[in-house]
Short mmCIF file of C-alpha atoms in Angstrom, two decimals:
data_model
loop_
_atom_site.label_atom_id
_atom_site.label_comp_id
_atom_site.label_asym_id
_atom_site.label_seq_id
_atom_site.Cartn_x
_atom_site.Cartn_y
_atom_site.Cartn_z
CA MET A 1 0.31 0.27 -0.22
CA GLY A 2 3.20 2.61 1.25
CA ASN A 3 4.56 1.65 -2.26
CA GLY A 4 1.20 2.27 -4.23
CA VAL A 5 1.34 5.36 -2.60
CA ARG A 6 4.49 6.73 -3.26
CA GLU A 7 4.17 5.41 -7.15
CA GLY A 8 1.16 7.13 -7.16
CA GLN A 9 2.14 10.47 -6.21
CA VAL A 10 5.77 10.34 -8.37
CA ASP A 11 3.57 9.64 -11.35
CA PHE A 12 1.11 12.65 -10.51
CA LYS A 13 4.11 15.08 -9.95
CA GLY A 14 5.36 13.82 -13.38
CA GLN A 15 2.26 13.91 -15.31
CA ASP A 16 2.12 17.45 -13.67
CA VAL A 17 5.13 19.40 -14.64
CA GLU A 18 5.19 17.81 -18.04
CA PRO A 19 2.26 20.17 -19.56
CA THR A 20 3.41 23.07 -17.39
CA ALA A 21 6.66 23.17 -19.31
CA SER A 22 5.12 21.99 -22.67
CA ALA A 23 2.41 25.13 -21.93
CA HIS A 24 5.50 27.31 -22.00
CA LEU A 25 7.55 26.66 -24.49
CA PRO A 26 4.59 27.91 -27.25
CA ALA A 27 3.61 30.58 -25.42
CA GLU A 28 6.82 32.42 -25.50
CA GLY A 29 7.02 31.57 -29.31
CA ILE A 30 3.42 33.00 -29.26
CA GLN A 31 4.83 36.44 -27.31
CA GLU A 32 7.63 36.22 -29.76
CA GLN A 33 5.02 36.53 -32.63
CA LYS A 34 3.31 39.30 -31.53
CA LYS A 35 6.46 41.24 -30.69
CA VAL A 36 6.98 40.78 -34.61
CA LEU A 37 3.98 41.62 -35.60
CA ASN A 38 3.39 44.71 -33.72
CA SER A 39 7.07 45.41 -34.70
CA LEU A 40 5.72 45.39 -38.60
CA MET A 41 2.71 46.94 -38.06
CA SER A 42 4.37 49.92 -36.20
CA GLY A 43 6.92 50.44 -38.55
CA ALA A 44 4.74 50.34 -42.10
CA LEU A 45 2.50 52.72 -40.39
CA ALA A 46 5.34 55.08 -39.42
CA GLY A 47 6.44 55.07 -42.49
CA ALA A 48 3.60 55.65 -44.63
CA VAL A 49 2.27 58.64 -41.79
CA ALA A 50 5.83 60.55 -42.38
CA LYS A 51 6.49 60.00 -46.10
CA THR A 52 3.01 61.22 -46.48
CA ALA A 53 3.02 64.19 -44.95
CA VAL A 54 6.40 65.60 -46.79
CA ALA A 55 5.70 64.25 -50.14
CA PRO A 56 5.77 67.32 -52.27
CA LEU A 57 9.09 68.32 -50.53
CA ASP A 58 10.75 65.19 -50.75
CA ARG A 59 8.91 65.32 -54.89
CA THR A 60 10.60 68.80 -55.52
CA LYS A 61 13.97 67.71 -53.68
CA ILE A 62 14.46 64.76 -56.28
CA MET A 63 13.55 66.90 -59.65
CA PHE A 64 16.28 69.28 -58.48
CA GLN A 65 18.70 66.10 -57.58
CA VAL A 66 18.77 64.90 -61.29
CA SER A 67 18.93 68.17 -62.69
CA SER A 68 21.96 70.96 -63.38
CA LYS A 69 19.43 73.64 -62.09
CA ARG A 70 20.81 75.70 -58.99
CA PHE A 71 18.84 75.05 -56.13
CA SER A 72 17.38 77.96 -53.77
CA ALA A 73 14.59 78.03 -51.57
CA LYS A 74 13.10 80.77 -54.26
CA GLU A 75 13.59 78.05 -57.35
CA ALA A 76 11.93 75.35 -55.27
CA TYR A 77 9.00 77.44 -54.58
CA ARG A 78 8.25 78.60 -57.43
CA LEU A 79 8.94 74.56 -58.71
CA ILE A 80 6.03 73.64 -56.54
CA TYR A 81 3.83 76.79 -57.17
CA ARG A 82 4.38 75.97 -61.52
CA THR A 83 3.19 72.15 -60.66
CA TYR A 84 0.10 72.49 -58.87
CA LEU A 85 -0.91 75.39 -61.21
CA ASN A 86 -0.29 73.09 -64.07
CA GLU A 87 -0.90 69.87 -63.37
CA GLY A 88 -3.18 70.52 -60.18
CA PHE A 89 -3.00 70.03 -55.92
CA TRP A 90 -2.15 66.75 -55.99
CA SER A 91 0.10 66.37 -58.84
CA LEU A 92 2.13 67.07 -55.53
CA TRP A 93 1.47 64.10 -54.12
CA ARG A 94 2.44 62.29 -58.04
CA GLY A 95 4.61 58.99 -57.25
CA ASN A 96 2.84 58.80 -53.67
CA SER A 97 1.51 55.66 -54.70
CA ALA A 98 4.91 54.10 -55.64
CA THR A 99 6.97 55.11 -52.24
CA MET A 100 3.97 54.07 -50.39
CA VAL A 101 4.47 50.68 -52.02
CA ARG A 102 7.94 50.57 -51.26
CA VAL A 103 7.90 52.63 -47.35
CA ILE A 104 5.57 50.54 -46.38
CA PRO A 105 7.06 47.13 -46.39
CA TYR A 106 10.60 49.66 -46.20
CA ALA A 107 9.65 50.96 -42.99
CA ALA A 108 7.86 48.04 -41.15
CA ILE A 109 11.45 45.91 -42.06
CA GLN A 110 13.06 48.46 -40.86
CA PHE A 111 12.39 49.01 -37.51
CA CYS A 112 11.58 44.93 -37.01
CA ALA A 113 14.86 44.40 -38.15
CA HIS A 114 16.14 46.86 -35.42
CA GLU A 115 14.21 46.21 -33.20
CA GLU A 116 15.88 42.31 -33.95
CA TYR A 117 19.61 42.92 -33.93
CA LYS A 118 18.81 44.87 -30.48
CA GLN A 119 18.31 41.38 -28.87
CA LEU A 120 20.80 40.12 -31.12
CA LEU A 121 23.51 42.25 -29.95
CA GLY A 122 22.37 42.49 -26.46
CA SER A 123 22.36 39.01 -26.51
CA TYR A 124 25.99 38.72 -28.06
CA TYR A 125 27.57 41.52 -25.83
CA GLY A 126 25.46 40.86 -22.49
CA PHE A 127 23.04 43.90 -22.40
CA GLN A 128 19.88 41.77 -22.86
CA GLY A 129 17.28 43.96 -21.61
CA LYS A 130 19.23 46.83 -21.22
CA ALA A 131 20.87 49.62 -23.56
CA LEU A 132 23.12 49.11 -25.51
CA THR A 133 26.27 50.96 -25.53
CA PRO A 134 26.94 53.15 -28.35
CA PHE A 135 28.89 51.40 -31.46
CA PRO A 136 26.30 48.31 -30.83
CA ARG A 137 23.85 51.09 -31.07
CA PHE A 138 25.41 52.11 -34.66
CA ILE A 139 25.33 48.43 -35.75
CA ALA A 140 21.79 47.19 -35.13
CA GLY A 141 21.25 50.76 -37.30
CA SER A 142 23.18 50.17 -40.05
CA LEU A 143 22.36 46.05 -40.43
CA ALA A 144 18.21 47.23 -39.62
CA GLY A 145 18.49 49.84 -42.94
CA THR A 146 20.99 47.94 -44.67
CA THR A 147 18.08 44.54 -45.09
CA ALA A 148 15.22 46.99 -45.55
CA ALA A 149 17.33 48.68 -48.62
CA MET A 150 18.06 45.27 -49.94
CA LEU A 151 14.69 44.12 -50.20
CA THR A 152 12.99 46.76 -51.37
CA TYR A 153 15.72 48.63 -53.90
CA PRO A 154 13.47 48.15 -57.14
CA LEU A 155 10.90 50.01 -55.88
CA ASP A 156 12.42 52.98 -54.70
CA MET A 157 13.88 52.92 -58.20
CA VAL A 158 10.45 52.73 -59.72
CA ARG A 159 9.38 55.80 -57.52
CA ALA A 160 12.70 58.09 -58.42
CA ARG A 161 11.29 57.50 -62.38
CA MET A 162 7.73 58.75 -61.60
CA ALA A 163 8.14 61.34 -59.71
CA VAL A 164 10.70 62.96 -62.23
CA THR A 165 8.80 61.91 -65.46
CA PRO A 166 5.54 63.63 -66.66
CA LYS A 167 2.12 61.22 -66.28
CA GLU A 168 2.14 60.57 -70.03
CA MET A 169 5.28 58.26 -69.57
CA TYR A 170 4.43 56.24 -67.10
CA SER A 171 0.57 55.76 -66.00
CA ASN A 172 0.81 53.36 -62.87
CA ILE A 173 3.95 50.84 -61.23
CA VAL A 174 3.32 48.75 -63.15
CA HIS A 175 3.90 50.26 -66.26
CA VAL A 176 6.98 51.14 -64.98
CA PHE A 177 8.05 48.18 -64.36
CA ILE A 178 7.33 46.42 -68.07
CA ARG A 179 8.99 49.42 -69.56
CA ILE A 180 12.29 49.50 -67.63
CA SER A 181 12.54 45.79 -68.17
CA ARG A 182 11.37 45.71 -71.60
CA GLU A 183 13.47 49.40 -72.41
CA GLU A 184 16.11 49.08 -70.53
CA GLY A 185 16.43 46.07 -68.82
CA LEU A 186 15.84 44.09 -65.77
CA LYS A 187 19.19 45.15 -64.12
CA THR A 188 18.05 48.60 -64.83
CA LEU A 189 16.39 47.87 -61.52
CA TYR A 190 19.11 47.70 -59.36
CA ARG A 191 20.96 50.68 -61.37
CA GLY A 192 22.46 52.89 -58.12
CA PHE A 193 22.57 50.07 -55.42
CA THR A 194 25.84 50.07 -54.48
CA PRO A 195 25.70 54.13 -53.67
CA THR A 196 22.23 53.77 -52.16
CA ILE A 197 23.67 50.43 -49.28
CA LEU A 198 26.55 53.15 -49.03
CA GLY A 199 24.21 55.88 -47.65
CA VAL A 200 22.13 53.62 -46.25
CA ILE A 201 24.81 52.87 -43.68
CA PRO A 202 25.62 56.01 -42.24
CA TYR A 203 21.88 56.73 -42.75
CA ALA A 204 20.55 54.28 -40.77
CA GLY A 205 23.69 54.01 -38.43
CA LEU A 206 23.98 57.23 -36.92
CA SER A 207 19.62 57.73 -37.42
CA PHE A 208 18.70 54.82 -35.14
CA PHE A 209 22.05 55.58 -33.00
CA THR A 210 20.84 59.23 -32.22
CA TYR A 211 17.33 58.30 -31.81
CA GLU A 212 18.44 55.83 -29.09
CA THR A 213 21.17 58.18 -27.63
CA LEU A 214 18.50 60.77 -26.66
CA LYS A 215 16.67 59.03 -25.13
CA LYS A 216 18.77 57.34 -23.03
CA LEU A 217 20.17 60.89 -21.83
CA HIS A 218 16.51 61.70 -21.32
CA ALA A 219 15.94 58.93 -18.84
CA ASP A 220 19.05 58.75 -17.38
CA HIS A 221 18.82 62.94 -16.55
CA SER A 222 14.85 63.41 -16.43
CA GLY A 223 14.14 59.84 -14.21
CA LYS A 224 11.49 59.41 -16.36
CA SER A 225 11.12 55.83 -18.04
CA GLN A 226 9.53 57.33 -21.72
CA PRO A 227 10.10 60.65 -23.26
CA SER A 228 6.99 62.76 -24.40
CA PRO A 229 5.44 62.69 -27.57
CA PRO A 230 7.20 66.34 -28.31
CA GLU A 231 10.32 65.04 -27.14
CA ARG A 232 10.23 62.55 -29.31
CA LEU A 233 9.69 64.30 -32.61
CA LEU A 234 12.07 66.33 -31.11
CA PHE A 235 14.72 63.16 -30.51
CA GLY A 236 14.01 62.20 -34.14
CA ALA A 237 13.79 65.38 -36.16
CA CYS A 238 17.93 65.26 -34.57
CA ALA A 239 18.36 61.93 -35.29
CA GLY A 240 17.39 63.05 -39.27
CA LEU A 241 18.97 66.24 -39.64
CA ILE A 242 22.44 64.44 -38.55
CA GLY A 243 21.83 61.10 -40.48
CA GLN A 244 20.48 63.23 -43.33
CA SER A 245 23.73 65.50 -43.54
CA ALA A 246 26.08 62.56 -43.43
CA SER A 247 24.76 59.83 -46.83
CA TYR A 248 23.41 63.34 -48.39
CA PRO A 249 26.20 63.52 -51.51
CA LEU A 250 25.51 58.86 -51.79
CA ASP A 251 21.67 60.36 -52.22
CA VAL A 252 21.92 62.60 -55.15
CA VAL A 253 24.80 60.37 -57.14
CA ARG A 254 21.38 57.17 -56.17
CA ARG A 255 18.92 59.50 -58.01
CA ARG A 256 21.40 60.61 -61.14
CA MET A 257 21.79 57.06 -61.49
CA GLN A 258 18.21 56.03 -61.08
CA THR A 259 17.09 58.54 -63.14
CA ALA A 260 20.16 58.30 -66.34
CA GLY A 261 17.40 56.62 -68.25
CA VAL A 262 15.15 59.17 -68.90
CA MET A 263 17.41 62.05 -67.87
CA GLY A 264 19.03 61.18 -71.26
CA HIS A 265 22.96 61.03 -69.33
CA THR A 266 24.74 57.66 -68.78
CA TYR A 267 26.34 56.78 -65.47
CA SER A 268 28.87 53.23 -64.98
CA SER A 269 29.66 54.28 -61.59
CA ILE A 270 29.70 55.90 -58.46
CA LEU A 271 32.93 57.86 -59.30
CA LEU A 272 32.28 59.22 -62.57
CA THR A 273 29.11 60.13 -61.20
CA MET A 274 30.18 62.21 -58.65
CA GLN A 275 33.40 63.38 -61.07
CA GLU A 276 30.80 64.32 -63.88
CA ILE A 277 28.31 65.74 -60.88
CA ILE A 278 31.40 68.08 -59.72
CA ARG A 279 32.56 69.10 -62.95
CA GLU A 280 29.56 70.33 -64.26
CA GLU A 281 28.05 71.99 -61.34
CA GLY A 282 30.85 72.14 -58.24
CA LEU A 283 31.39 70.03 -55.42
CA ILE A 284 28.93 72.05 -53.29
CA ARG A 285 26.33 73.12 -55.73
CA GLY A 286 26.53 69.94 -56.88
CA LEU A 287 26.90 67.31 -54.46
CA TYR A 288 25.02 69.28 -51.69
CA LYS A 289 22.07 69.90 -54.57
CA GLY A 290 18.67 70.23 -52.22
CA LEU A 291 19.97 69.85 -48.84
CA SER A 292 18.44 72.70 -47.10
CA MET A 293 15.22 71.46 -48.55
CA ASN A 294 16.46 68.29 -46.65
CA TRP A 295 17.32 69.74 -43.09
CA VAL A 296 13.37 70.99 -43.46
CA LYS A 297 11.73 67.51 -45.13
CA GLY A 298 14.12 65.39 -43.14
CA PRO A 299 13.75 66.11 -39.38
CA ILE A 300 9.77 66.12 -39.58
CA ALA A 301 10.12 62.47 -41.68
CA VAL A 302 12.03 61.02 -39.24
CA GLY A 303 10.96 62.63 -36.36
CA ILE A 304 7.01 61.83 -37.44
CA SER A 305 7.90 57.96 -38.16
CA PHE A 306 10.04 57.34 -34.85
CA THR A 307 7.41 59.35 -32.97
CA THR A 308 4.85 57.41 -34.82
CA PHE A 309 6.77 54.19 -34.37
CA ASP A 310 6.97 54.12 -30.33
CA LEU A 311 3.52 55.26 -29.83
CA THR A 312 1.79 52.94 -31.87
CA GLN A 313 4.23 49.82 -30.26
CA ILE A 314 3.20 51.18 -27.18
CA LEU A 315 -0.58 51.03 -28.02
CA LEU A 316 -0.53 47.93 -29.70
CA ARG A 317 1.12 46.42 -26.18
CA LYS A 318 -1.36 48.04 -24.17
CA LEU A 319 -4.21 46.43 -25.88
CA GLN A 320 -2.91 42.71 -25.87
CA HIS A 321 -2.69 43.75 -22.05
CA SER A 322 -6.04 44.34 -21.84
CA ALA A 323 -6.47 41.00 -23.59
CA ASN A 324 -4.97 38.99 -22.03
CA VAL A 325 -6.38 40.29 -18.47
CA GLU A 326 -10.21 40.10 -19.67
CA ARG A 327 -9.04 36.74 -19.88
#
């Protein structure tokens, strides 16, 4: 009898432990899936809101970047006004549908990848659950930007073409893909890819690094764990200003190479493109053309993007927590 009771107790305990352990593993997997999904959704919304807000300025900047005209705030205003008079108000957002097709997956992948790279680097350097030190912080941002750019580059090419051509040339996004493939070859869809990646590394690295650093400094000095929405906007604006200023010449080179087929130029490499721009337009006026507009557009867009991502993440976590409590 005594042995029977003890055996029964052992059997009971063994049965009790197994379901707990097996139930625990799927729960962790579900939590990780929810976290990734939240990052993708928040990133997609952040990119869409930010780019739509600055679309007219972005289109104007691209039109100056791909031409040999001198840039000034006055000329930029005239171009926006002429476009409005000749083509209508909504023409200022021409190419924005192509931008959304690119930006939504790009931002979703970039923000989600950044969260994952932060976690991986945190484990590697022993900072799990804590803020990364400066170098890993920069690497996480650079890797996130590079991953997103590699996966969505042809969409960026299409967006640039739509921004600088009249409506008659390309009727929609699919038409751009078909015409480029037929007339210039599939390789054209990746023209300007190298300067893009070279530009993304400092841009994304410095943007995420600056934003995360400012949030950490704020937490250390204010005693508050989270900054307010206006503070997030300000931190994001600083991040955008620093990131875009560092990578801007490569952005000009990328746009020239992307639109060469429709602008009557042939650019075979980054260095030759830079040389031609400098020879025809000068170092500052050529490679930094439109930078002052980017100092207006960039901080607004990046500030909105980071703030939207953070606030959407917080909202989704609260909704999930409320749903779990109700259960």
